[in-house]
Amino acid sequence: MIKFFLMVNKQGQTRLSRYYEHVEINKRTMLEAEVIKNCLSRSKDQCSFIEYKDFKLVYRQYAALFVVVGINETENEMAVYELIHNFVEVLDKYFSRVVRHSIYYEIFLL
């Protein structure tokens, strides 16, 4: 089950947040700060799945944008990883140049 969905820039500013469980505002701020710190501190060579407290983080970087999804331990990490990619592709279709350059760069790396 998805617990939350975050879009964050490289400066650590949250651009979008959606919670699927109730979390108090002050706890959201602390949670987002810790999650962002964990994801931004990792290199591109490291795995995009992180075990964090009682859930897992699945994140993906597109240029200066990080998309982070918090899931419970029974959720499939690869399915969520693919969900992130599909979400970004849809954003790119409807709002041109969202992360176009990084998507093409990623395709060439594969």
N, CA, C and O atoms as CSV, one atom per row, in Angstrom:
chain,resi,resn,atom,element,x,y,z
A,1,MET,N,N,0.828,-1.170,0.000
A,1,MET,CA,C,0.000,0.000,0.000
A,1,MET,C,C,0.886,1.252,0.000
A,1,MET,O,O,1.884,1.314,0.718
A,2,ILE,N,N,0.517,2.227,-0.799
A,2,ILE,CA,C,1.264,3.480,-0.865
A,2,ILE,C,C,0.876,4.347,0.324
A,2,ILE,O,O,-0.306,4.566,0.586
A,3,LYS,N,N,1.883,4.838,1.040
A,3,LYS,CA,C,1.639,5.687,2.204
A,3,LYS,C,C,1.710,7.166,1.836
A,3,LYS,O,O,0.917,7.972,2.323
A,4,PHE,N,N,2.672,7.520,0.968
A,4,PHE,CA,C,2.777,8.912,0.526
A,4,PHE,C,C,3.528,8.994,-0.793
A,4,PHE,O,O,4.208,8.055,-1.208
A,5,PHE,N,N,3.383,10.138,-1.433
A,5,PHE,CA,C,3.984,10.413,-2.732
A,5,PHE,C,C,4.573,11.818,-2.650
A,5,PHE,O,O,3.864,12.771,-2.326
A,6,LEU,N,N,5.868,11.952,-2.942
A,6,LEU,CA,C,6.530,13.256,-2.878
A,6,LEU,C,C,7.264,13.556,-4.175
A,6,LEU,O,O,7.829,12.660,-4.802
A,7,MET,N,N,7.252,14.809,-4.568
A,7,MET,CA,C,8.110,15.297,-5.639
A,7,MET,C,C,8.947,16.414,-5.028
A,7,MET,O,O,8.419,17.359,-4.441
A,8,VAL,N,N,10.266,16.287,-5.177
A,8,VAL,CA,C,11.202,17.172,-4.495
A,8,VAL,C,C,12.277,17.611,-5.480
A,8,VAL,O,O,12.704,16.825,-6.325
A,9,ASN,N,N,12.721,18.875,-5.375
A,9,ASN,CA,C,13.829,19.301,-6.221
A,9,ASN,C,C,15.161,19.027,-5.521
A,9,ASN,O,O,15.182,18.592,-4.370
A,10,LYS,N,N,16.265,19.281,-6.214
A,10,LYS,CA,C,17.586,18.969,-5.652
A,10,LYS,C,C,17.948,19.826,-4.451
A,10,LYS,O,O,18.826,19.461,-3.669
A,11,GLN,N,N,17.280,20.961,-4.297
A,11,GLN,CA,C,17.531,21.814,-3.147
A,11,GLN,C,C,16.784,21.318,-1.913
A,11,GLN,O,O,16.926,21.889,-0.831
A,12,GLY,N,N,15.996,20.270,-2.067
A,12,GLY,CA,C,15.275,19.693,-0.946
A,12,GLY,C,C,13.918,20.313,-0.699
A,12,GLY,O,O,13.308,20.076,0.343
A,13,GLN,N,N,13.438,21.102,-1.640
A,13,GLN,CA,C,12.123,21.736,-1.504
A,13,GLN,C,C,11.048,20.802,-2.039
A,13,GLN,O,O,11.154,20.299,-3.157
A,14,THR,N,N,10.026,20.577,-1.247
A,14,THR,CA,C,8.926,19.727,-1.666
A,14,THR,C,C,8.057,20.492,-2.650
A,14,THR,O,O,7.586,21.589,-2.353
A,15,ARG,N,N,7.850,19.907,-3.821
A,15,ARG,CA,C,7.027,20.529,-4.854
A,15,ARG,C,C,5.625,19.939,-4.897
A,15,ARG,O,O,4.684,20.602,-5.334
A,16,LEU,N,N,5.482,18.698,-4.447
A,16,LEU,CA,C,4.176,18.044,-4.402
A,16,LEU,C,C,4.228,17.009,-3.297
A,16,LEU,O,O,5.211,16.279,-3.168
A,17,SER,N,N,3.190,16.943,-2.511
A,17,SER,CA,C,3.104,15.885,-1.504
A,17,SER,C,C,1.654,15.423,-1.424
A,17,SER,O,O,0.718,16.222,-1.435
A,18,ARG,N,N,1.507,14.118,-1.343
A,18,ARG,CA,C,0.174,13.522,-1.213
A,18,ARG,C,C,0.302,12.368,-0.238
A,18,ARG,O,O,1.099,11.452,-0.441
A,19,TYR,N,N,-0.489,12.420,0.822
A,19,TYR,CA,C,-0.469,11.383,1.850
A,19,TYR,C,C,-1.753,10.571,1.765
A,19,TYR,O,O,-2.843,11.124,1.622
A,20,TYR,N,N,-1.612,9.256,1.853
A,20,TYR,CA,C,-2.758,8.358,1.779
A,20,TYR,C,C,-3.129,7.803,3.146
A,20,TYR,O,O,-4.040,6.983,3.258
A,21,GLU,N,N,-2.436,8.241,4.174
A,21,GLU,CA,C,-2.750,7.965,5.569
A,21,GLU,C,C,-2.647,9.292,6.298
A,21,GLU,O,O,-1.866,10.158,5.903
A,22,HIS,N,N,-3.418,9.461,7.343
A,22,HIS,CA,C,-3.365,10.717,8.082
A,22,HIS,C,C,-2.030,10.865,8.805
A,22,HIS,O,O,-1.613,9.992,9.566
A,23,VAL,N,N,-1.380,11.980,8.548
A,23,VAL,CA,C,-0.140,12.338,9.237
A,23,VAL,C,C,-0.276,13.806,9.625
A,23,VAL,O,O,-0.605,14.645,8.786
A,24,GLU,N,N,-0.026,14.114,10.881
A,24,GLU,CA,C,-0.135,15.490,11.356
A,24,GLU,C,C,0.863,16.384,10.625
A,24,GLU,O,O,1.931,15.929,10.216
A,25,ILE,N,N,0.512,17.648,10.466
A,25,ILE,CA,C,1.321,18.590,9.695
A,25,ILE,C,C,2.752,18.686,10.223
A,25,ILE,O,O,3.699,18.654,9.437
A,26,ASN,N,N,2.924,18.802,11.530
A,26,ASN,CA,C,4.288,18.916,12.070
A,26,ASN,C,C,5.095,17.641,11.844
A,26,ASN,O,O,6.308,17.705,11.644
A,27,LYS,N,N,4.437,16.490,11.874
A,27,LYS,CA,C,5.132,15.225,11.603
A,27,LYS,C,C,5.451,15.087,10.120
A,27,LYS,O,O,6.466,14.492,9.758
A,28,ARG,N,N,4.594,15.633,9.261
A,28,ARG,CA,C,4.863,15.612,7.815
A,28,ARG,C,C,6.157,16.349,7.513
A,28,ARG,O,O,6.989,15.873,6.740
A,29,THR,N,N,6.318,17.501,8.122
A,29,THR,CA,C,7.513,18.306,7.884
A,29,THR,C,C,8.769,17.546,8.282
A,29,THR,O,O,9.749,17.533,7.537
A,30,MET,N,N,8.749,16.923,9.435
A,30,MET,CA,C,9.900,16.144,9.899
A,30,MET,C,C,10.134,14.927,9.003
A,30,MET,O,O,11.272,14.622,8.646
A,31,LEU,N,N,9.054,14.237,8.644
A,31,LEU,CA,C,9.159,13.060,7.779
A,31,LEU,C,C,9.746,13.437,6.428
A,31,LEU,O,O,10.663,12.775,5.943
A,32,GLU,N,N,9.229,14.487,5.822
A,32,GLU,CA,C,9.725,14.914,4.512
A,32,GLU,C,C,11.193,15.300,4.577
A,32,GLU,O,O,11.962,14.953,3.680
A,33,ALA,N,N,11.591,16.009,5.618
A,33,ALA,CA,C,12.999,16.414,5.759
A,33,ALA,C,C,13.909,15.191,5.840
A,33,ALA,O,O,14.950,15.153,5.184
A,34,GLU,N,N,13.530,14.196,6.632
A,34,GLU,CA,C,14.354,12.990,6.781
A,34,GLU,C,C,14.387,12.167,5.492
A,34,GLU,O,O,15.439,11.669,5.092
A,35,VAL,N,N,13.230,12.031,4.850
A,35,VAL,CA,C,13.148,11.258,3.608
A,35,VAL,C,C,13.983,11.922,2.523
A,35,VAL,O,O,14.739,11.253,1.819
A,36,ILE,N,N,13.847,13.222,2.391
A,36,ILE,CA,C,14.597,13.961,1.371
A,36,ILE,C,C,16.098,13.847,1.633
A,36,ILE,O,O,16.881,13.640,0.705
A,37,LYS,N,N,16.490,13.982,2.881
A,37,LYS,CA,C,17.907,13.865,3.239
A,37,LYS,C,C,18.453,12.493,2.851
A,37,LYS,O,O,19.551,12.390,2.304
A,38,ASN,N,N,17.683,11.437,3.136
A,38,ASN,CA,C,18.117,10.078,2.794
A,38,ASN,C,C,18.267,9.893,1.289
A,38,ASN,O,O,19.242,9.294,0.835
A,39,CYS,N,N,17.327,10.393,0.523
A,39,CYS,CA,C,17.361,10.191,-0.930
A,39,CYS,C,C,18.419,11.056,-1.608
A,39,CYS,O,O,19.124,10.581,-2.498
A,40,LEU,N,N,18.538,12.307,-1.204
A,40,LEU,CA,C,19.497,13.210,-1.834
A,40,LEU,C,C,20.942,12.831,-1.528
A,40,LEU,O,O,21.839,13.140,-2.312
A,41,SER,N,N,21.175,12.174,-0.410
A,41,SER,CA,C,22.542,11.829,-0.019
A,41,SER,C,C,23.073,10.589,-0.746
A,41,SER,O,O,24.262,10.284,-0.654
A,42,ARG,N,N,22.224,9.892,-1.449
A,42,ARG,CA,C,22.658,8.663,-2.124
A,42,ARG,C,C,23.209,8.974,-3.513
A,42,ARG,O,O,22.769,9.916,-4.172
A,43,SER,N,N,24.175,8.171,-3.946
A,43,SER,CA,C,24.743,8.363,-5.280
A,43,SER,C,C,23.863,7.668,-6.318
A,43,SER,O,O,22.988,6.871,-5.978
A,44,LYS,N,N,24.109,7.981,-7.570
A,44,LYS,CA,C,23.312,7.386,-8.652
A,44,LYS,C,C,23.576,5.885,-8.800
A,44,LYS,O,O,22.766,5.165,-9.383
A,45,ASP,N,N,24.703,5.419,-8.275
A,45,ASP,CA,C,25.053,4.001,-8.371
A,45,ASP,C,C,24.347,3.150,-7.322
A,45,ASP,O,O,24.324,1.924,-7.435
A,46,GLN,N,N,23.779,3.778,-6.314
A,46,GLN,CA,C,23.122,3.031,-5.249
A,46,GLN,C,C,21.692,2.669,-5.629
A,46,GLN,O,O,21.082,3.293,-6.498
A,47,CYS,N,N,21.180,1.657,-4.965
A,47,CYS,CA,C,19.820,1.166,-5.205
A,47,CYS,C,C,18.793,2.251,-4.880
A,47,CYS,O,O,19.008,3.069,-3.986
A,48,SER,N,N,17.695,2.252,-5.597
A,48,SER,CA,C,16.630,3.240,-5.415
A,48,SER,C,C,15.579,2.793,-4.416
A,48,SER,O,O,14.509,3.396,-4.339
A,49,PHE,N,N,15.860,1.760,-3.658
A,49,PHE,CA,C,14.956,1.275,-2.625
A,49,PHE,C,C,15.661,1.404,-1.273
A,49,PHE,O,O,16.786,0.933,-1.108
A,50,ILE,N,N,15.003,2.039,-0.320
A,50,ILE,CA,C,15.589,2.251,0.997
A,50,ILE,C,C,14.610,1.767,2.052
A,50,ILE,O,O,13.426,2.099,1.996
A,51,GLU,N,N,15.082,0.997,3.002
A,51,GLU,CA,C,14.246,0.641,4.149
A,51,GLU,C,C,14.364,1.769,5.155
A,51,GLU,O,O,15.464,2.141,5.564
A,52,TYR,N,N,13.225,2.309,5.548
A,52,TYR,CA,C,13.201,3.474,6.431
A,52,TYR,C,C,12.102,3.293,7.463
A,52,TYR,O,O,10.925,3.199,7.115
A,53,LYS,N,N,12.482,3.244,8.717
A,53,LYS,CA,C,11.550,3.030,9.825
A,53,LYS,C,C,10.659,1.818,9.544
A,53,LYS,O,O,11.176,0.720,9.338
A,54,ASP,N,N,9.340,1.990,9.529
A,54,ASP,CA,C,8.438,0.848,9.339
A,54,ASP,C,C,7.918,0.744,7.906
A,54,ASP,O,O,6.918,0.069,7.661
A,55,PHE,N,N,8.582,1.404,6.958
A,55,PHE,CA,C,8.167,1.305,5.560
A,55,PHE,C,C,9.386,1.418,4.654
A,55,PHE,O,O,10.512,1.588,5.122
A,56,LYS,N,N,9.146,1.323,3.357
A,56,LYS,CA,C,10.213,1.411,2.372
A,56,LYS,C,C,10.031,2.667,1.537
A,56,LYS,O,O,8.913,3.138,1.329
A,57,LEU,N,N,11.148,3.200,1.064
A,57,LEU,CA,C,11.131,4.327,0.154
A,57,LEU,C,C,11.574,3.844,-1.214
A,57,LEU,O,O,12.587,3.156,-1.340
A,58,VAL,N,N,10.823,4.200,-2.224
A,58,VAL,CA,C,11.200,3.938,-3.605
A,58,VAL,C,C,11.316,5.307,-4.249
A,58,VAL,O,O,10.364,6.088,-4.230
A,59,TYR,N,N,12.480,5.603,-4.820
A,59,TYR,CA,C,12.648,6.926,-5.421
A,59,TYR,C,C,13.296,6.808,-6.793
A,59,TYR,O,O,13.920,5.803,-7.133
A,60,ARG,N,N,13.125,7.859,-7.554
A,60,ARG,CA,C,13.712,7.921,-8.875
A,60,ARG,C,C,14.066,9.368,-9.162
A,60,ARG,O,O,13.286,10.267,-8.848
A,61,GLN,N,N,15.223,9.607,-9.751
A,61,GLN,CA,C,15.659,10.962,-10.045
A,61,GLN,C,C,15.538,11.237,-11.535
A,61,GLN,O,O,15.961,10.435,-12.368
A,62,TYR,N,N,14.958,12.371,-11.852
A,62,TYR,CA,C,14.877,12.871,-13.219
A,62,TYR,C,C,15.440,14.281,-13.206
A,62,TYR,O,O,14.793,15.204,-12.711
A,63,ALA,N,N,16.649,14.458,-13.749
A,63,ALA,CA,C,17.344,15.744,-13.751
A,63,ALA,C,C,17.367,16.298,-12.323
A,63,ALA,O,O,17.967,15.681,-11.442
A,64,ALA,N,N,16.735,17.435,-12.078
A,64,ALA,CA,C,16.757,18.043,-10.749
A,64,ALA,C,C,15.528,17.678,-9.927
A,64,ALA,O,O,15.269,18.295,-8.894
A,65,LEU,N,N,14.781,16.695,-10.368
A,65,LEU,CA,C,13.538,16.311,-9.701
A,65,LEU,C,C,13.644,14.896,-9.144
A,65,LEU,O,O,14.037,13.968,-9.851
A,66,PHE,N,N,13.291,14.742,-7.879
A,66,PHE,CA,C,13.213,13.430,-7.246
A,66,PHE,C,C,11.749,13.108,-6.994
A,66,PHE,O,O,10.998,13.945,-6.493
A,67,VAL,N,N,11.349,11.893,-7.342
A,67,VAL,CA,C,10.013,11.411,-7.028
A,67,VAL,C,C,10.202,10.289,-6.013
A,67,VAL,O,O,10.896,9.306,-6.277
A,68,VAL,N,N,9.574,10.449,-4.847
A,68,VAL,CA,C,9.747,9.501,-3.745
A,68,VAL,C,C,8.378,8.972,-3.342
A,68,VAL,O,O,7.436,9.738,-3.140
A,69,VAL,N,N,8.283,7.643,-3.226
A,69,VAL,CA,C,7.037,7.008,-2.804
A,69,VAL,C,C,7.335,6.171,-1.566
A,69,VAL,O,O,8.255,5.352,-1.563
A,70,GLY,N,N,6.557,6.384,-0.525
A,70,GLY,CA,C,6.659,5.578,0.687
A,70,GLY,C,C,5.641,4.460,0.626
A,70,GLY,O,O,4.456,4.711,0.405
A,71,ILE,N,N,6.089,3.221,0.820
A,71,ILE,CA,C,5.204,2.057,0.714
A,71,ILE,C,C,5.385,1.168,1.936
A,71,ILE,O,O,6.378,1.277,2.656
A,72,ASN,N,N,4.410,0.285,2.162
A,72,ASN,CA,C,4.573,-0.678,3.251
A,72,ASN,C,C,5.413,-1.851,2.744
A,72,ASN,O,O,5.717,-1.935,1.554
A,73,GLU,N,N,5.780,-2.741,3.642
A,73,GLU,CA,C,6.724,-3.816,3.291
A,73,GLU,C,C,6.157,-4.883,2.367
A,73,GLU,O,O,6.922,-5.670,1.810
A,74,THR,N,N,4.839,-4.937,2.185
A,74,THR,CA,C,4.256,-5.957,1.315
A,74,THR,C,C,4.131,-5.506,-0.139
A,74,THR,O,O,3.832,-6.319,-1.014
A,75,GLU,N,N,4.354,-4.232,-0.401
A,75,GLU,CA,C,4.220,-3.696,-1.764
A,75,GLU,C,C,5.421,-4.102,-2.618
A,75,GLU,O,O,6.528,-4.258,-2.102
A,76,ASN,N,N,5.206,-4.271,-3.906
A,76,ASN,CA,C,6.251,-4.640,-4.847
A,76,ASN,C,C,7.047,-3.393,-5.239
A,76,ASN,O,O,6.493,-2.471,-5.838
A,77,GLU,N,N,8.343,-3.358,-4.906
A,77,GLU,CA,C,9.171,-2.186,-5.169
A,77,GLU,C,C,9.325,-1.898,-6.663
A,77,GLU,O,O,9.292,-0.740,-7.081
A,78,MET,N,N,9.493,-2.946,-7.463
A,78,MET,CA,C,9.675,-2.742,-8.905
A,78,MET,C,C,8.408,-2.183,-9.557
A,78,MET,O,O,8.492,-1.377,-10.484
A,79,ALA,N,N,7.262,-2.599,-9.088
A,79,ALA,CA,C,6.009,-2.069,-9.632
A,79,ALA,C,C,5.878,-0.581,-9.312
A,79,ALA,O,O,5.427,0.198,-10.152
A,80,VAL,N,N,6.264,-0.191,-8.117
A,80,VAL,CA,C,6.208,1.221,-7.722
A,80,VAL,C,C,7.248,2.017,-8.508
A,80,VAL,O,O,6.985,3.151,-8.910
A,81,TYR,N,N,8.417,1.435,-8.727
A,81,TYR,CA,C,9.467,2.084,-9.519
A,81,TYR,C,C,8.963,2.375,-10.932
A,81,TYR,O,O,9.203,3.451,-11.481
A,82,GLU,N,N,8.267,1.410,-11.507
A,82,GLU,CA,C,7.684,1.588,-12.841
A,82,GLU,C,C,6.532,2.598,-12.805
A,82,GLU,O,O,6.366,3.374,-13.746
A,83,LEU,N,N,5.743,2.597,-11.741
A,83,LEU,CA,C,4.666,3.571,-11.572
A,83,LEU,C,C,5.216,4.994,-11.595
A,83,LEU,O,O,4.632,5.883,-12.215
A,84,ILE,N,N,6.334,5.202,-10.922
A,84,ILE,CA,C,6.963,6.525,-10.912
A,84,ILE,C,C,7.323,6.944,-12.330
A,84,ILE,O,O,7.043,8.068,-12.745
A,85,HIS,N,N,7.944,6.035,-13.067
A,85,HIS,CA,C,8.345,6.357,-14.440
A,85,HIS,C,C,7.131,6.685,-15.307
A,85,HIS,O,O,7.162,7.648,-16.073
A,86,ASN,N,N,6.078,5.904,-15.196
A,86,ASN,CA,C,4.867,6.169,-15.980
A,86,ASN,C,C,4.239,7.501,-15.597
A,86,ASN,O,O,3.764,8.232,-16.466
A,87,PHE,N,N,4.229,7.823,-14.318
A,87,PHE,CA,C,3.698,9.094,-13.844
A,87,PHE,C,C,4.466,10.268,-14.457
A,87,PHE,O,O,3.866,11.243,-14.911
A,88,VAL,N,N,5.784,10.165,-14.464
A,88,VAL,CA,C,6.606,11.239,-15.022
A,88,VAL,C,C,6.409,11.351,-16.522
A,88,VAL,O,O,6.394,12.458,-17.060
A,89,GLU,N,N,6.258,10.229,-17.208
A,89,GLU,CA,C,5.995,10.280,-18.642
A,89,GLU,C,C,4.674,10.975,-18.943
A,89,GLU,O,O,4.586,11.747,-19.898
A,90,VAL,N,N,3.647,10.709,-18.142
A,90,VAL,CA,C,2.355,11.372,-18.333
A,90,VAL,C,C,2.497,12.875,-18.095
A,90,VAL,O,O,1.969,13.677,-18.866
A,91,LEU,N,N,3.200,13.258,-17.042
A,91,LEU,CA,C,3.440,14.681,-16.792
A,91,LEU,C,C,4.150,15.330,-17.965
A,91,LEU,O,O,3.827,16.450,-18.360
A,92,ASP,N,N,5.114,14.620,-18.513
A,92,ASP,CA,C,5.883,15.152,-19.627
A,92,ASP,C,C,5.021,15.319,-20.879
A,92,ASP,O,O,5.234,16.247,-21.659
A,93,LYS,N,N,4.056,14.430,-21.073
A,93,LYS,CA,C,3.159,14.535,-22.229
A,93,LYS,C,C,2.246,15.747,-22.113
A,93,LYS,O,O,2.062,16.490,-23.077
A,94,TYR,N,N,1.678,15.943,-20.932
A,94,TYR,CA,C,0.700,17.008,-20.740
A,94,TYR,C,C,1.331,18.369,-20.480
A,94,TYR,O,O,0.783,19.394,-20.886
A,95,PHE,N,N,2.468,18.387,-19.812
A,95,PHE,CA,C,3.179,19.631,-19.532
A,95,PHE,C,C,4.553,19.489,-20.153
A,95,PHE,O,O,5.461,18.937,-19.532
A,96,SER,N,N,4.714,19.974,-21.353
A,96,SER,CA,C,5.948,19.729,-22.093
A,96,SER,C,C,7.183,20.171,-21.320
A,96,SER,O,O,7.175,21.157,-20.583
A,97,ARG,N,N,8.239,19.399,-21.521
A,97,ARG,CA,C,9.558,19.657,-20.961
A,97,ARG,C,C,9.614,19.564,-19.434
A,97,ARG,O,O,10.394,20.280,-18.806
A,98,VAL,N,N,8.814,18.709,-18.839
A,98,VAL,CA,C,8.882,18.512,-17.385
A,98,VAL,C,C,10.255,17.974,-17.024
A,98,VAL,O,O,10.984,18.580,-16.239
A,99,VAL,N,N,10.594,16.857,-17.590
A,99,VAL,CA,C,11.913,16.262,-17.366
A,99,VAL,C,C,12.376,15.594,-18.649
A,99,VAL,O,O,13.024,14.549,-18.609
A,100,ARG,N,N,12.055,16.177,-19.756
A,100,ARG,CA,C,12.324,15.568,-21.063
A,100,ARG,C,C,13.783,15.183,-21.226
A,100,ARG,O,O,14.083,14.062,-21.637
A,101,HIS,N,N,14.682,16.081,-20.915
A,101,HIS,CA,C,16.096,15.790,-21.145
A,101,HIS,C,C,16.580,14.610,-20.322
A,101,HIS,O,O,17.362,13.799,-20.818
A,102,SER,N,N,16.146,14.495,-19.104
A,102,SER,CA,C,16.623,13.397,-18.262
A,102,SER,C,C,16.038,12.063,-18.692
A,102,SER,O,O,16.694,11.032,-18.547
A,103,ILE,N,N,14.796,12.057,-19.228
A,103,ILE,CA,C,14.214,10.800,-19.709
A,103,ILE,C,C,15.021,10.289,-20.892
A,103,ILE,O,O,15.340,9.102,-20.951
A,104,TYR,N,N,15.356,11.162,-21.836
A,104,TYR,CA,C,16.142,10.730,-22.988
A,104,TYR,C,C,17.535,10.285,-22.565
A,104,TYR,O,O,18.067,9.311,-23.098
A,105,TYR,N,N,18.121,10.986,-21.619
A,105,TYR,CA,C,19.437,10.626,-21.113
A,105,TYR,C,C,19.389,9.237,-20.484
A,105,TYR,O,O,20.301,8.435,-20.681
A,106,GLU,N,N,18.340,8.953,-19.734
A,106,GLU,CA,C,18.204,7.663,-19.077
A,106,GLU,C,C,18.035,6.538,-20.114
A,106,GLU,O,O,18.586,5.450,-19.948
A,107,ILE,N,N,17.278,6.806,-21.174
A,107,ILE,CA,C,17.075,5.796,-22.230
A,107,ILE,C,C,18.409,5.445,-22.879
A,107,ILE,O,O,18.675,4.272,-23.146
A,108,PHE,N,N,19.256,6.448,-23.138
A,108,PHE,CA,C,20.536,6.186,-23.755
A,108,PHE,C,C,21.474,5.401,-22.848
A,108,PHE,O,O,22.326,4.659,-23.336
A,109,LEU,N,N,21.330,5.553,-21.550
A,109,LEU,CA,C,22.160,4.801,-20.608
A,109,LEU,C,C,21.789,3.331,-20.568
A,109,LEU,O,O,22.637,2.485,-20.282
A,110,LEU,N,N,20.526,3.015,-20.852
A,110,LEU,CA,C,20.083,1.623,-20.821
A,110,LEU,C,C,20.618,0.915,-22.024
A,110,LEU,O,O,20.367,-0.276,-22.203
